[in-house]
PDB file of C-alpha atoms and ligand atoms in Angstrom:
ATOM      1  CA  MET Q  26     192.517 -24.974  23.436  1.00  0.00           C
ATOM      2  CA  ARG Q  27     190.064 -27.804  23.107  1.00  0.00           C
ATOM      3  CA  LYS Q  28     187.916 -28.799  26.026  1.00  0.00           C
ATOM      4  CA  ASN Q  29     187.590 -32.124  27.769  1.00  0.00           C
ATOM      5  CA  ILE Q  30     183.930 -33.111  27.870  1.00  0.00           C
ATOM      6  CA  VAL Q  31     182.089 -35.987  29.483  1.00  0.00           C
ATOM      7  CA  ALA Q  32     178.568 -36.164  28.079  1.00  0.00           C
ATOM      8  CA  GLY Q  33     175.855 -38.568  29.158  1.00  0.00           C
ATOM      9  CA  ASN Q  34     173.354 -39.924  26.676  1.00  0.00           C
ATOM     10  CA  TRP Q  35     170.340 -41.201  28.566  1.00  0.00           C
ATOM     11  CA  LYS Q  36     168.675 -42.400  25.344  1.00  0.00           C
ATOM     12  CA  MET Q  37     165.040 -43.427  25.931  1.00  0.00           C
ATOM     13  CA  ASN Q  38     165.463 -44.080  29.647  1.00  0.00           C
ATOM     14  CA  LYS Q  39     164.054 -42.438  32.801  1.00  0.00           C
ATOM     15  CA  ASN Q  40     160.590 -40.984  33.177  1.00  0.00           C
ATOM     16  CA  LEU Q  41     160.374 -37.302  34.075  1.00  0.00           C
ATOM     17  CA  GLN Q  42     160.544 -37.808  37.837  1.00  0.00           C
ATOM     18  CA  GLU Q  43     163.449 -40.238  37.578  1.00  0.00           C
ATOM     19  CA  GLY Q  44     165.249 -37.939  35.172  1.00  0.00           C
ATOM     20  CA  LEU Q  45     164.863 -34.928  37.442  1.00  0.00           C
ATOM     21  CA  GLU Q  46     166.109 -36.952  40.372  1.00  0.00           C
ATOM     22  CA  LEU Q  47     169.182 -38.118  38.436  1.00  0.00           C
ATOM     23  CA  ALA Q  48     169.987 -34.602  37.219  1.00  0.00           C
ATOM     24  CA  LYS Q  49     169.630 -33.171  40.724  1.00  0.00           C
ATOM     25  CA  SER Q  50     171.762 -35.928  42.281  1.00  0.00           C
ATOM     26  CA  LEU Q  51     174.487 -35.333  39.729  1.00  0.00           C
ATOM     27  CA  HIS Q  52     174.285 -31.613  40.406  1.00  0.00           C
ATOM     28  CA  GLU Q  53     174.645 -32.305  44.113  1.00  0.00           C
ATOM     29  CA  ALA Q  54     177.593 -34.652  43.564  1.00  0.00           C
ATOM     30  CA  LEU Q  55     179.398 -32.024  41.485  1.00  0.00           C
ATOM     31  CA  LYS Q  56     178.542 -29.067  43.719  1.00  0.00           C
ATOM     32  CA  ASP Q  57     181.714 -28.763  45.733  1.00  0.00           C
ATOM     33  CA  LYS Q  58     184.009 -30.489  43.282  1.00  0.00           C
ATOM     34  CA  THR Q  59     186.443 -29.073  40.796  1.00  0.00           C
ATOM     35  CA  VAL Q  60     186.540 -31.339  37.778  1.00  0.00           C
ATOM     36  CA  ASN Q  61     188.810 -31.196  34.755  1.00  0.00           C
ATOM     37  CA  CYS Q  62     186.116 -31.501  32.118  1.00  0.00           C
ATOM     38  CA  ASP Q  63     182.812 -30.003  31.071  1.00  0.00           C
ATOM     39  CA  VAL Q  64     179.851 -32.181  32.018  1.00  0.00           C
ATOM     40  CA  VAL Q  65     176.783 -32.537  29.799  1.00  0.00           C
ATOM     41  CA  ILE Q  66     173.672 -34.699  30.077  1.00  0.00           C
ATOM     42  CA  GLY Q  67     171.677 -35.707  27.008  1.00  0.00           C
ATOM     43  CA  VAL Q  68     168.075 -36.144  28.101  1.00  0.00           C
ATOM     44  CA  PRO Q  69     164.755 -36.948  26.390  1.00  0.00           C
ATOM     45  CA  PHE Q  70     162.977 -33.936  24.848  1.00  0.00           C
ATOM     46  CA  ILE Q  71     160.213 -33.790  27.406  1.00  0.00           C
ATOM     47  CA  HIS Q  72     162.727 -33.556  30.258  1.00  0.00           C
ATOM     48  CA  LEU Q  73     164.700 -30.676  28.781  1.00  0.00           C
ATOM     49  CA  ALA Q  74     162.907 -27.687  30.287  1.00  0.00           C
ATOM     50  CA  SER Q  75     162.448 -29.206  33.734  1.00  0.00           C
ATOM     51  CA  VAL Q  76     166.009 -30.491  33.939  1.00  0.00           C
ATOM     52  CA  ALA Q  77     167.509 -27.240  32.625  1.00  0.00           C
ATOM     53  CA  SER Q  78     165.599 -25.183  35.183  1.00  0.00           C
ATOM     54  CA  SER Q  79     166.397 -27.474  38.117  1.00  0.00           C
ATOM     55  CA  ILE Q  80     170.197 -27.376  37.778  1.00  0.00           C
ATOM     56  CA  ASP Q  81     172.878 -24.776  37.135  1.00  0.00           C
ATOM     57  CA  THR Q  82     173.438 -25.232  33.400  1.00  0.00           C
ATOM     58  CA  THR Q  83     176.796 -23.486  33.632  1.00  0.00           C
ATOM     59  CA  LYS Q  84     177.910 -26.495  35.725  1.00  0.00           C
ATOM     60  CA  ILE Q  85     176.088 -29.233  33.829  1.00  0.00           C
ATOM     61  CA  GLY Q  86     175.201 -28.577  30.216  1.00  0.00           C
ATOM     62  CA  VAL Q  87     171.926 -29.981  28.960  1.00  0.00           C
ATOM     63  CA  ALA Q  88     171.647 -31.665  25.560  1.00  0.00           C
ATOM     64  CA  ALA Q  89     168.763 -32.868  23.450  1.00  0.00           C
ATOM     65  CA  GLN Q  90     169.358 -36.171  21.677  1.00  0.00           C
ATOM     66  CA  ASN Q  91     168.001 -34.988  18.340  1.00  0.00           C
ATOM     67  CA  CYS Q  92     166.250 -32.076  16.643  1.00  0.00           C
ATOM     68  CA  ALA Q  93     164.225 -31.633  13.472  1.00  0.00           C
ATOM     69  CA  ASP Q  94     165.742 -30.977  10.055  1.00  0.00           C
ATOM     70  CA  LYS Q  95     163.142 -28.269   9.479  1.00  0.00           C
ATOM     71  CA  ALA Q  96     162.871 -24.892  11.190  1.00  0.00           C
ATOM     72  CA  SER Q  97     159.123 -24.953  11.941  1.00  0.00           C
ATOM     73  CA  GLY Q  98     155.734 -25.777  10.504  1.00  0.00           C
ATOM     74  CA  ALA Q  99     153.537 -28.771   9.744  1.00  0.00           C
ATOM     75  CA  PHE Q 100     155.829 -31.590  10.894  1.00  0.00           C
ATOM     76  CA  THR Q 101     153.719 -33.422  13.446  1.00  0.00           C
ATOM     77  CA  GLY Q 102     155.716 -34.901  16.297  1.00  0.00           C
ATOM     78  CA  GLU Q 103     158.959 -33.108  15.498  1.00  0.00           C
ATOM     79  CA  VAL Q 104     160.909 -30.812  17.825  1.00  0.00           C
ATOM     80  CA  SER Q 105     162.855 -27.928  16.320  1.00  0.00           C
ATOM     81  CA  ALA Q 106     166.313 -26.694  17.268  1.00  0.00           C
ATOM     82  CA  GLU Q 107     164.718 -23.395  18.282  1.00  0.00           C
ATOM     83  CA  MET Q 108     162.393 -25.219  20.676  1.00  0.00           C
ATOM     84  CA  VAL Q 109     165.336 -27.122  22.158  1.00  0.00           C
ATOM     85  CA  ALA Q 110     167.282 -23.896  22.678  1.00  0.00           C
ATOM     86  CA  SER Q 111     164.263 -22.209  24.286  1.00  0.00           C
ATOM     87  CA  THR Q 112     164.288 -24.798  27.106  1.00  0.00           C
ATOM     88  CA  GLY Q 113     167.721 -23.702  28.293  1.00  0.00           C
ATOM     89  CA  ALA Q 114     169.537 -26.630  26.677  1.00  0.00           C
ATOM     90  CA  GLY Q 115     172.867 -25.697  25.124  1.00  0.00           C
ATOM     91  CA  TYR Q 116     173.715 -28.833  23.166  1.00  0.00           C
ATOM     92  CA  VAL Q 117     172.176 -31.337  20.802  1.00  0.00           C
ATOM     93  CA  ILE Q 118     173.460 -34.829  20.001  1.00  0.00           C
ATOM     94  CA  LEU Q 119     173.151 -35.339  16.235  1.00  0.00           C
ATOM     95  CA  GLY Q 120     173.832 -38.278  13.961  1.00  0.00           C
ATOM     96  CA  HIS Q 121     173.835 -40.918  16.681  1.00  0.00           C
ATOM     97  CA  SER Q 122     174.129 -44.348  15.063  1.00  0.00           C
ATOM     98  CA  GLU Q 123     170.741 -45.340  16.505  1.00  0.00           C
ATOM     99  CA  ARG Q 124     169.148 -42.387  14.694  1.00  0.00           C
ATOM    100  CA  ARG Q 125     171.001 -43.225  11.505  1.00  0.00           C
ATOM    101  CA  ALA Q 126     170.075 -46.925  11.663  1.00  0.00           C
ATOM    102  CA  TYR Q 127     166.518 -46.937  13.059  1.00  0.00           C
ATOM    103  CA  TYR Q 128     165.217 -43.573  11.839  1.00  0.00           C
ATOM    104  CA  HIS Q 129     167.021 -43.453   8.515  1.00  0.00           C
ATOM    105  CA  GLU Q 130     168.849 -40.208   9.100  1.00  0.00           C
ATOM    106  CA  THR Q 131     170.993 -39.579   6.054  1.00  0.00           C
ATOM    107  CA  PRO Q 132     174.040 -37.319   5.766  1.00  0.00           C
ATOM    108  CA  GLU Q 133     171.831 -34.802   3.910  1.00  0.00           C
ATOM    109  CA  ILE Q 134     169.249 -34.721   6.705  1.00  0.00           C
ATOM    110  CA  LEU Q 135     172.021 -34.421   9.277  1.00  0.00           C
ATOM    111  CA  LYS Q 136     173.546 -31.524   7.410  1.00  0.00           C
ATOM    112  CA  GLU Q 137     170.263 -29.616   7.807  1.00  0.00           C
ATOM    113  CA  LYS Q 138     170.021 -30.513  11.495  1.00  0.00           C
ATOM    114  CA  VAL Q 139     173.556 -29.278  12.131  1.00  0.00           C
ATOM    115  CA  LYS Q 140     172.809 -25.977  10.372  1.00  0.00           C
ATOM    116  CA  LEU Q 141     169.624 -25.412  12.347  1.00  0.00           C
ATOM    117  CA  ALA Q 142     171.318 -26.316  15.625  1.00  0.00           C
ATOM    118  CA  LEU Q 143     174.059 -23.765  14.953  1.00  0.00           C
ATOM    119  CA  THR Q 144     171.603 -21.092  13.839  1.00  0.00           C
ATOM    120  CA  ASN Q 145     169.849 -21.495  17.158  1.00  0.00           C
ATOM    121  CA  GLY Q 146     173.013 -21.301  19.237  1.00  0.00           C
ATOM    122  CA  LEU Q 147     173.185 -24.995  20.139  1.00  0.00           C
ATOM    123  CA  THR Q 148     176.459 -26.902  20.205  1.00  0.00           C
ATOM    124  CA  PRO Q 149     176.097 -30.040  18.091  1.00  0.00           C
ATOM    125  CA  ILE Q 150     177.718 -33.193  19.458  1.00  0.00           C
ATOM    126  CA  PHE Q 151     178.041 -34.881  16.098  1.00  0.00           C
ATOM    127  CA  CYS Q 152     178.385 -38.679  16.136  1.00  0.00           C
ATOM    128  CA  ILE Q 153     180.298 -40.728  13.609  1.00  0.00           C
ATOM    129  CA  GLY Q 154     181.418 -44.336  13.569  1.00  0.00           C
ATOM    130  CA  GLU Q 155     181.566 -47.539  11.585  1.00  0.00           C
ATOM    131  CA  VAL Q 156     179.644 -50.801  11.946  1.00  0.00           C
ATOM    132  CA  LEU Q 157     181.486 -54.053  12.616  1.00  0.00           C
ATOM    133  CA  GLU Q 158     181.397 -55.228   9.036  1.00  0.00           C
ATOM    134  CA  GLU Q 159     183.018 -51.997   7.876  1.00  0.00           C
ATOM    135  CA  ARG Q 160     185.814 -52.370  10.415  1.00  0.00           C
ATOM    136  CA  GLU Q 161     186.371 -55.986   9.529  1.00  0.00           C
ATOM    137  CA  SER Q 162     186.665 -55.108   5.865  1.00  0.00           C
ATOM    138  CA  GLU Q 163     188.990 -52.236   6.794  1.00  0.00           C
ATOM    139  CA  LYS Q 164     186.668 -49.551   5.520  1.00  0.00           C
ATOM    140  CA  HIS Q 165     186.349 -47.818   8.882  1.00  0.00           C
ATOM    141  CA  PHE Q 166     188.585 -44.861   8.049  1.00  0.00           C
ATOM    142  CA  ASP Q 167     186.783 -44.208   4.758  1.00  0.00           C
ATOM    143  CA  VAL Q 168     183.373 -44.492   6.398  1.00  0.00           C
ATOM    144  CA  VAL Q 169     184.185 -42.049   9.169  1.00  0.00           C
ATOM    145  CA  LYS Q 170     185.853 -39.612   6.784  1.00  0.00           C
ATOM    146  CA  SER Q 171     182.822 -39.654   4.529  1.00  0.00           C
ATOM    147  CA  GLN Q 172     180.411 -39.125   7.451  1.00  0.00           C
ATOM    148  CA  ILE Q 173     182.377 -36.019   8.421  1.00  0.00           C
ATOM    149  CA  GLU Q 174     182.753 -34.699   4.883  1.00  0.00           C
ATOM    150  CA  THR Q 175     179.152 -35.150   3.809  1.00  0.00           C
ATOM    151  CA  SER Q 176     177.512 -33.552   6.832  1.00  0.00           C
ATOM    152  CA  LEU Q 177     180.042 -31.014   8.089  1.00  0.00           C
ATOM    153  CA  PHE Q 178     182.491 -29.877   5.453  1.00  0.00           C
ATOM    154  CA  GLU Q 179     180.227 -27.244   3.954  1.00  0.00           C
ATOM    155  CA  LEU Q 180     180.300 -25.340   7.232  1.00  0.00           C
ATOM    156  CA  SER Q 181     182.224 -22.103   7.422  1.00  0.00           C
ATOM    157  CA  PRO Q 182     185.302 -22.265   9.678  1.00  0.00           C
ATOM    158  CA  GLU Q 183     183.443 -20.117  12.190  1.00  0.00           C
ATOM    159  CA  ASP Q 184     180.542 -22.555  12.323  1.00  0.00           C
ATOM    160  CA  PHE Q 185     182.783 -25.613  12.330  1.00  0.00           C
ATOM    161  CA  SER Q 186     184.625 -24.258  15.369  1.00  0.00           C
ATOM    162  CA  LYS Q 187     181.412 -24.796  17.375  1.00  0.00           C
ATOM    163  CA  ILE Q 188     181.164 -28.528  16.611  1.00  0.00           C
ATOM    164  CA  VAL Q 189     182.030 -31.302  19.063  1.00  0.00           C
ATOM    165  CA  LEU Q 190     182.653 -34.705  17.484  1.00  0.00           C
ATOM    166  CA  ALA Q 191     181.972 -38.089  19.046  1.00  0.00           C
ATOM    167  CA  TYR Q 192     183.574 -41.164  17.535  1.00  0.00           C
ATOM    168  CA  GLU Q 193     181.348 -44.104  18.394  1.00  0.00           C
ATOM    169  CA  PRO Q 194     182.198 -47.418  16.752  1.00  0.00           C
ATOM    170  CA  VAL Q 195     178.742 -48.948  16.372  1.00  0.00           C
ATOM    171  CA  TRP Q 196     180.016 -52.378  17.388  1.00  0.00           C
ATOM    172  CA  ALA Q 197     181.011 -50.952  20.762  1.00  0.00           C
ATOM    173  CA  ILE Q 198     177.717 -49.232  21.616  1.00  0.00           C
ATOM    174  CA  GLY Q 199     175.842 -50.954  24.398  1.00  0.00           C
ATOM    175  CA  THR Q 200     177.709 -54.195  23.729  1.00  0.00           C
ATOM    176  CA  GLY Q 201     180.215 -54.117  26.559  1.00  0.00           C
ATOM    177  CA  LYS Q 202     182.855 -54.415  23.862  1.00  0.00           C
ATOM    178  CA  THR Q 203     184.918 -51.215  24.069  1.00  0.00           C
ATOM    179  CA  ALA Q 204     187.389 -50.148  21.436  1.00  0.00           C
ATOM    180  CA  THR Q 205     190.868 -50.552  22.839  1.00  0.00           C
ATOM    181  CA  ALA Q 206     192.635 -47.374  23.839  1.00  0.00           C
ATOM    182  CA  ALA Q 207     194.905 -47.885  20.828  1.00  0.00           C
ATOM    183  CA  GLN Q 208     191.968 -48.288  18.409  1.00  0.00           C
ATOM    184  CA  ALA Q 209     190.343 -45.149  19.806  1.00  0.00           C
ATOM    185  CA  GLN Q 210     193.564 -43.137  19.563  1.00  0.00           C
ATOM    186  CA  GLU Q 211     194.242 -44.346  16.025  1.00  0.00           C
ATOM    187  CA  MET Q 212     190.806 -43.238  14.813  1.00  0.00           C
ATOM    188  CA  HIS Q 213     190.798 -39.977  16.764  1.00  0.00           C
ATOM    189  CA  ALA Q 214     194.184 -39.039  15.295  1.00  0.00           C
ATOM    190  CA  PHE Q 215     192.853 -39.875  11.840  1.00  0.00           C
ATOM    191  CA  ILE Q 216     189.778 -37.706  12.428  1.00  0.00           C
ATOM    192  CA  ARG Q 217     191.970 -34.824  13.559  1.00  0.00           C
ATOM    193  CA  GLU Q 218     194.110 -35.168  10.417  1.00  0.00           C
ATOM    194  CA  THR Q 219     190.940 -35.125   8.308  1.00  0.00           C
ATOM    195  CA  LEU Q 220     189.857 -31.895  10.009  1.00  0.00           C
ATOM    196  CA  ALA Q 221     193.324 -30.398   9.588  1.00  0.00           C
ATOM    197  CA  GLY Q 222     193.188 -31.146   5.856  1.00  0.00           C
ATOM    198  CA  LYS Q 223     190.011 -29.109   5.506  1.00  0.00           C
ATOM    199  CA  TYR Q 224     190.125 -26.434   8.207  1.00  0.00           C
ATOM    200  CA  GLY Q 225     193.811 -26.264   9.138  1.00  0.00           C
ATOM    201  CA  ARG Q 226     195.907 -27.531  12.010  1.00  0.00           C
ATOM    202  CA  GLU Q 227     194.787 -24.981  14.572  1.00  0.00           C
ATOM    203  CA  MET Q 228     191.106 -25.748  14.085  1.00  0.00           C
ATOM    204  CA  ALA Q 229     191.803 -29.492  14.194  1.00  0.00           C
ATOM    205  CA  ASP Q 230     193.745 -29.104  17.431  1.00  0.00           C
ATOM    206  CA  ASP Q 231     190.949 -27.011  18.939  1.00  0.00           C
ATOM    207  CA  THR Q 232     188.146 -29.510  18.159  1.00  0.00           C
ATOM    208  CA  SER Q 233     187.007 -31.779  20.991  1.00  0.00           C
ATOM    209  CA  ILE Q 234     186.676 -35.393  19.843  1.00  0.00           C
ATOM    210  CA  LEU Q 235     184.878 -37.656  22.301  1.00  0.00           C
ATOM    211  CA  TYR Q 236     184.892 -41.438  22.347  1.00  0.00           C
ATOM    212  CA  GLY Q 237     181.668 -43.394  22.860  1.00  0.00           C
ATOM    213  CA  GLY Q 238     180.856 -47.079  23.097  1.00  0.00           C
ATOM    214  CA  SER Q 239     180.766 -49.031  26.350  1.00  0.00           C
ATOM    215  CA  ALA Q 240     182.927 -46.488  28.134  1.00  0.00           C
ATOM    216  CA  ASN Q 241     182.716 -46.936  31.883  1.00  0.00           C
ATOM    217  CA  ALA Q 242     184.450 -46.260  35.185  1.00  0.00           C
ATOM    218  CA  SER Q 243     187.031 -48.985  34.636  1.00  0.00           C
ATOM    219  CA  ASN Q 244     188.157 -48.066  31.112  1.00  0.00           C
ATOM    220  CA  ALA Q 245     187.640 -44.275  31.084  1.00  0.00           C
ATOM    221  CA  LYS Q 246     191.060 -43.376  32.470  1.00  0.00           C
ATOM    222  CA  GLU Q 247     192.892 -45.394  29.850  1.00  0.00           C
ATOM    223  CA  LEU Q 248     190.710 -44.088  27.016  1.00  0.00           C
ATOM    224  CA  PHE Q 249     190.990 -40.467  28.145  1.00  0.00           C
ATOM    225  CA  SER Q 250     194.763 -40.670  28.576  1.00  0.00           C
ATOM    226  CA  ASN Q 251     195.138 -40.823  24.792  1.00  0.00           C
ATOM    227  CA  PRO Q 252     196.355 -37.514  23.360  1.00  0.00           C
ATOM    228  CA  ASP Q 253     193.496 -37.267  20.841  1.00  0.00           C
ATOM    229  CA  VAL Q 254     190.648 -38.486  23.051  1.00  0.00           C
ATOM    230  CA  ASP Q 255     189.036 -35.454  24.662  1.00  0.00           C
ATOM    231  CA  GLY Q 256     186.303 -37.146  26.628  1.00  0.00           C
ATOM    232  CA  GLY Q 257     183.391 -39.482  26.258  1.00  0.00           C
ATOM    233  CA  LEU Q 258     179.816 -39.841  25.156  1.00  0.00           C
ATOM    234  CA  ILE Q 259     178.437 -42.216  27.732  1.00  0.00           C
ATOM    235  CA  GLY Q 260     175.238 -44.215  27.390  1.00  0.00           C
ATOM    236  CA  GLY Q 261     174.555 -46.955  29.940  1.00  0.00           C
ATOM    237  CA  ALA Q 262     177.051 -45.679  32.487  1.00  0.00           C
ATOM    238  CA  SER Q 263     175.433 -42.224  32.572  1.00  0.00           C
ATOM    239  CA  LEU Q 264     172.205 -43.577  34.057  1.00  0.00           C
ATOM    240  CA  GLY Q 265     173.465 -43.570  37.649  1.00  0.00           C
ATOM    241  CA  VAL Q 266     175.544 -40.994  39.529  1.00  0.00           C
ATOM    242  CA  ASP Q 267     177.639 -43.798  41.025  1.00  0.00           C
ATOM    243  CA  LYS Q 268     178.688 -44.947  37.544  1.00  0.00           C
ATOM    244  CA  PHE Q 269     178.890 -41.514  35.863  1.00  0.00           C
ATOM    245  CA  MET Q 270     180.917 -39.614  38.486  1.00  0.00           C
ATOM    246  CA  PRO Q 271     184.006 -41.865  38.265  1.00  0.00           C
ATOM    247  CA  ILE Q 272     184.058 -41.278  34.485  1.00  0.00           C
ATOM    248  CA  ILE Q 273     183.917 -37.510  35.025  1.00  0.00           C
ATOM    249  CA  GLU Q 274     186.674 -37.861  37.601  1.00  0.00           C
ATOM    250  CA  ALA Q 275     188.811 -39.942  35.244  1.00  0.00           C
ATOM    251  CA  PHE Q 276     190.172 -36.633  33.928  1.00  0.00           C
TER     252      PHE Q 276
HETATM  253  P1  PGA A   7     176.995 -46.967  25.644  1.00  0.00           P
HETATM  254  O1  PGA A   7     176.356 -45.925  24.617  1.00  0.00           O
HETATM  255  O2  PGA A   7     177.938 -46.190  26.529  1.00  0.00           O
HETATM  256  O3  PGA A   7     175.835 -47.547  26.391  1.00  0.00           O
HETATM  257  O4  PGA A   7     177.726 -47.988  24.836  1.00  0.00           O
HETATM  258  C1  PGA A   7     177.108 -44.876  24.073  1.00  0.00           C
HETATM  259  C2  PGA A   7     176.266 -44.086  23.105  1.00  0.00           C
HETATM  260  O5  PGA A   7     175.477 -44.694  22.372  1.00  0.00           O
HETATM  261  O6  PGA A   7     176.348 -42.854  23.044  1.00  0.00           O
END
């Protein structure tokens, strides 16, 4: 059975003290609650170790927002998947549209990152999604299919079973313009069919597919009520417990 997951993506926000405070407050808010989803927070690299050791990571998973496409060596400024895993983080967000657009991450690079994440026991939260122009010219299905095929379809079934997908239409990220529940469902169902075509129905049904892009407390319930939407990757609304908790509780 696939899991429901609500994952925060803090992006480049919060200094270390602020980040620790947010993680601890979220931990406190979740302490005596039973929720119907796994909760993950995607934090800047330098927060990983401190955040992971200040909360119970079986209650709140910790994610990096990136990792290197090389295992180790002379790559100044890079952070390897092994380093991420050694902090106590269990997840890594890969292929976010901001990384693809601003840091020129190609499907080939992402393929290497996914492999290294898996080798080091991290769960990749792999992001896919079209830009506005691609949707308007009705290429969105092809674009998303190709993003999945080029970076993930060489994985063995065993490795693929560890992947979480996040569909994030780029035009909805940070814009306040959410995909409608129907648009999200349509794409998520298409993604699941694409997975079924490669790895079989059971694997497709077991893969968690999150929606991301201006998800918030007021639209989360409707988005999550779709049969193929298994949670959210939440940017802006993950930066405060007051905004993030209602999304977690939308399940
Ligand atoms: P947003 O970001 O919720 O602020 O739109 C989502 C994301 O980029 O993961």
